[in-house]
Tab-separated table of C-alpha atoms in Angstrom:
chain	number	residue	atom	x	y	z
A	94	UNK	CA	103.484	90.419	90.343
A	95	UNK	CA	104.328	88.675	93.800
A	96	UNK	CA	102.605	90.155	97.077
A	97	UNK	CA	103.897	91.350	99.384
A	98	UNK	CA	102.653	92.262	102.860
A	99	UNK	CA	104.157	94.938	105.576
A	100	UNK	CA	102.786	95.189	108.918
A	101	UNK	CA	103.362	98.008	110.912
A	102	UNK	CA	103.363	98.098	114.858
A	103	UNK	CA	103.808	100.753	117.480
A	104	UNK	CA	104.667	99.854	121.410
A	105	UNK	CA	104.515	102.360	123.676
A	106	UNK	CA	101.703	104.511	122.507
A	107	UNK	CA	99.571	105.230	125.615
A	108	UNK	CA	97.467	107.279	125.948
A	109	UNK	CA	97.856	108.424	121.758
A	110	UNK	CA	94.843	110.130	120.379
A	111	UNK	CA	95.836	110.591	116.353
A	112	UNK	CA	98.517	111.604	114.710
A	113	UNK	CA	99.937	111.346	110.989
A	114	UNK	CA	102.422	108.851	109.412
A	115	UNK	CA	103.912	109.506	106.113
A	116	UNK	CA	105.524	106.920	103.561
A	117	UNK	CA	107.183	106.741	100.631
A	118	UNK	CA	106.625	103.730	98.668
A	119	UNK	CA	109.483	102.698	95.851
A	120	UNK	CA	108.343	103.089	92.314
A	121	UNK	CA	108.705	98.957	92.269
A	122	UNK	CA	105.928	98.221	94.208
A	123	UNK	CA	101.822	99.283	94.177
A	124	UNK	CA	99.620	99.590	96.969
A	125	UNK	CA	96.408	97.690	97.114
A	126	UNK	CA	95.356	98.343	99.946
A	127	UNK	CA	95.961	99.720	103.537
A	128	UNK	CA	94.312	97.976	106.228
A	129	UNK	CA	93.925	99.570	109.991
A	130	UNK	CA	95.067	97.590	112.754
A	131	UNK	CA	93.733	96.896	116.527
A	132	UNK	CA	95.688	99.446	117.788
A	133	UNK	CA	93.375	101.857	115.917
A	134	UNK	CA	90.253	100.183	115.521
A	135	UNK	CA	90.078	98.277	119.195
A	136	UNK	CA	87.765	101.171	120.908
A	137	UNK	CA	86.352	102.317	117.625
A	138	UNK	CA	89.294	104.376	115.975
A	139	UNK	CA	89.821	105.194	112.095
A	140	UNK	CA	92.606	105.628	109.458
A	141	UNK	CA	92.430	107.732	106.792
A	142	UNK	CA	95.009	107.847	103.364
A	143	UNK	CA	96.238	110.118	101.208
A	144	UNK	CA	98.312	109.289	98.376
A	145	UNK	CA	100.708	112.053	96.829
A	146	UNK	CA	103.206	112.565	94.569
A	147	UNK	CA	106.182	110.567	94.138
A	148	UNK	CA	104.962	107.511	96.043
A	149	UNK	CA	103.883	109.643	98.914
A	150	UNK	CA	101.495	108.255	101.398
A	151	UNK	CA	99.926	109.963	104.037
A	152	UNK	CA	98.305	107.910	107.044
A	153	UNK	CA	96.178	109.941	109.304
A	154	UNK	CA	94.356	108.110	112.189
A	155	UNK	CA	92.638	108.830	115.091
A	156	UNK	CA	91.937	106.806	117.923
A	157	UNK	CA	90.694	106.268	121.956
A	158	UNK	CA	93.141	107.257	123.834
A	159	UNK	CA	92.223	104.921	126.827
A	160	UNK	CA	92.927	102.075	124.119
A	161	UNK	CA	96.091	99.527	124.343
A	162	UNK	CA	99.481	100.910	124.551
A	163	UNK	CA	100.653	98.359	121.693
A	164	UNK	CA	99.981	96.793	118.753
A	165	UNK	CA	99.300	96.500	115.040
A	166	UNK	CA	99.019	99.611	113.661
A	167	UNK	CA	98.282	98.837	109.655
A	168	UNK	CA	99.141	96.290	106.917
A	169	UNK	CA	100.265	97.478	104.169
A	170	UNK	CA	99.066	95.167	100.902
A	171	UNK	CA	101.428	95.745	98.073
A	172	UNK	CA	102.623	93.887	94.825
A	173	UNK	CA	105.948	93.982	93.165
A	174	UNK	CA	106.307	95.393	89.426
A	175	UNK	CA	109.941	94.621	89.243
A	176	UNK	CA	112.430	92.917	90.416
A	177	UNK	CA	114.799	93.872	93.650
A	178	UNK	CA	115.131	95.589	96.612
A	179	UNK	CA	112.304	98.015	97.484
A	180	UNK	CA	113.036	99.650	100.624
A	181	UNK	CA	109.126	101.199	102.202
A	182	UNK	CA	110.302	104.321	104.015
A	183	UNK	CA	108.670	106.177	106.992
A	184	UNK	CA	109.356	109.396	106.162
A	185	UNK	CA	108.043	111.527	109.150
A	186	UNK	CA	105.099	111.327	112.260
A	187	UNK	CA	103.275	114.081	114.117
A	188	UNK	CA	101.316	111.687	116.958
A	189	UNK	CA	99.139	113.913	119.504
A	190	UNK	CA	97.691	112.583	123.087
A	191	UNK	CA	94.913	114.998	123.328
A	192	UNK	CA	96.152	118.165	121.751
A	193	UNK	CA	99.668	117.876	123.086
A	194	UNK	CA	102.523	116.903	120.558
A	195	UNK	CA	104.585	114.301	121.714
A	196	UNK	CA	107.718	112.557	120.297
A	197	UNK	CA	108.064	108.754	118.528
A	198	UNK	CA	111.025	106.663	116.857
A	199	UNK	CA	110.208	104.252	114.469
A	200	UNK	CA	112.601	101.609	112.378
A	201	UNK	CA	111.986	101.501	108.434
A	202	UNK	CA	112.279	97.906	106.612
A	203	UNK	CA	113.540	96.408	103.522
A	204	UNK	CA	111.113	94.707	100.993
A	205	UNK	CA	113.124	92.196	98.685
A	206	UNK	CA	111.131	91.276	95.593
A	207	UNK	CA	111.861	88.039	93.772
């Protein structure tokens, strides 16, 4: 039952238009609630989800490109049904600056439930 709270950030990300991040979210923990950040929303962006199977989440988003280059991109508002380690996993991106694919990285984290 504790909370739990991931916030996801990008650096780097001039000039992005939309794109899609997918997650996969350990049976041990339930989304609430996914939140867009300033990144998206600062020049009137939005952030779609799609849950799927398997603790699949799909994050699609769209955004002005002329907008910062860094930020928060989403917080993630989850709650623990058991006990351990819960690891939240970016599983893959597709991130577009106008209609031109471009490459990103991104680091995964470790949720540790009490």
């Amino acid at each position: 039952g504790e909370k739990v709270r991931i916030s996801l950030t990008v650096s780097g990300g001039a000039g992005l238009s939309s794109g899609t991040l997918e997650l996969r979210l350990p049976p041990g923990l339930r989304l609430h609630a996914v939140t867009p950040g300033e990144f998206i929303t600062g020049e009137g962006g939005s952030l779609e989800q799609f849950p799927g199977k398997d603790g699949l989440l799909k994050l699609v988003f769209r955004r002005n490109a002329a907008g910062t280059d860094a930020g928060p991109f989403a917080t993630l508002d989850l709650e623990g049904l058991t006990a351990g380690n819960a690891p939240v996993l970016i599983q893959s991106g597709q991130f577009l600056v106008g209609t031109a694919p471009i490459s990103g990285r991104w680091s995964n984290a470790l949720v540790t439930v009490q």
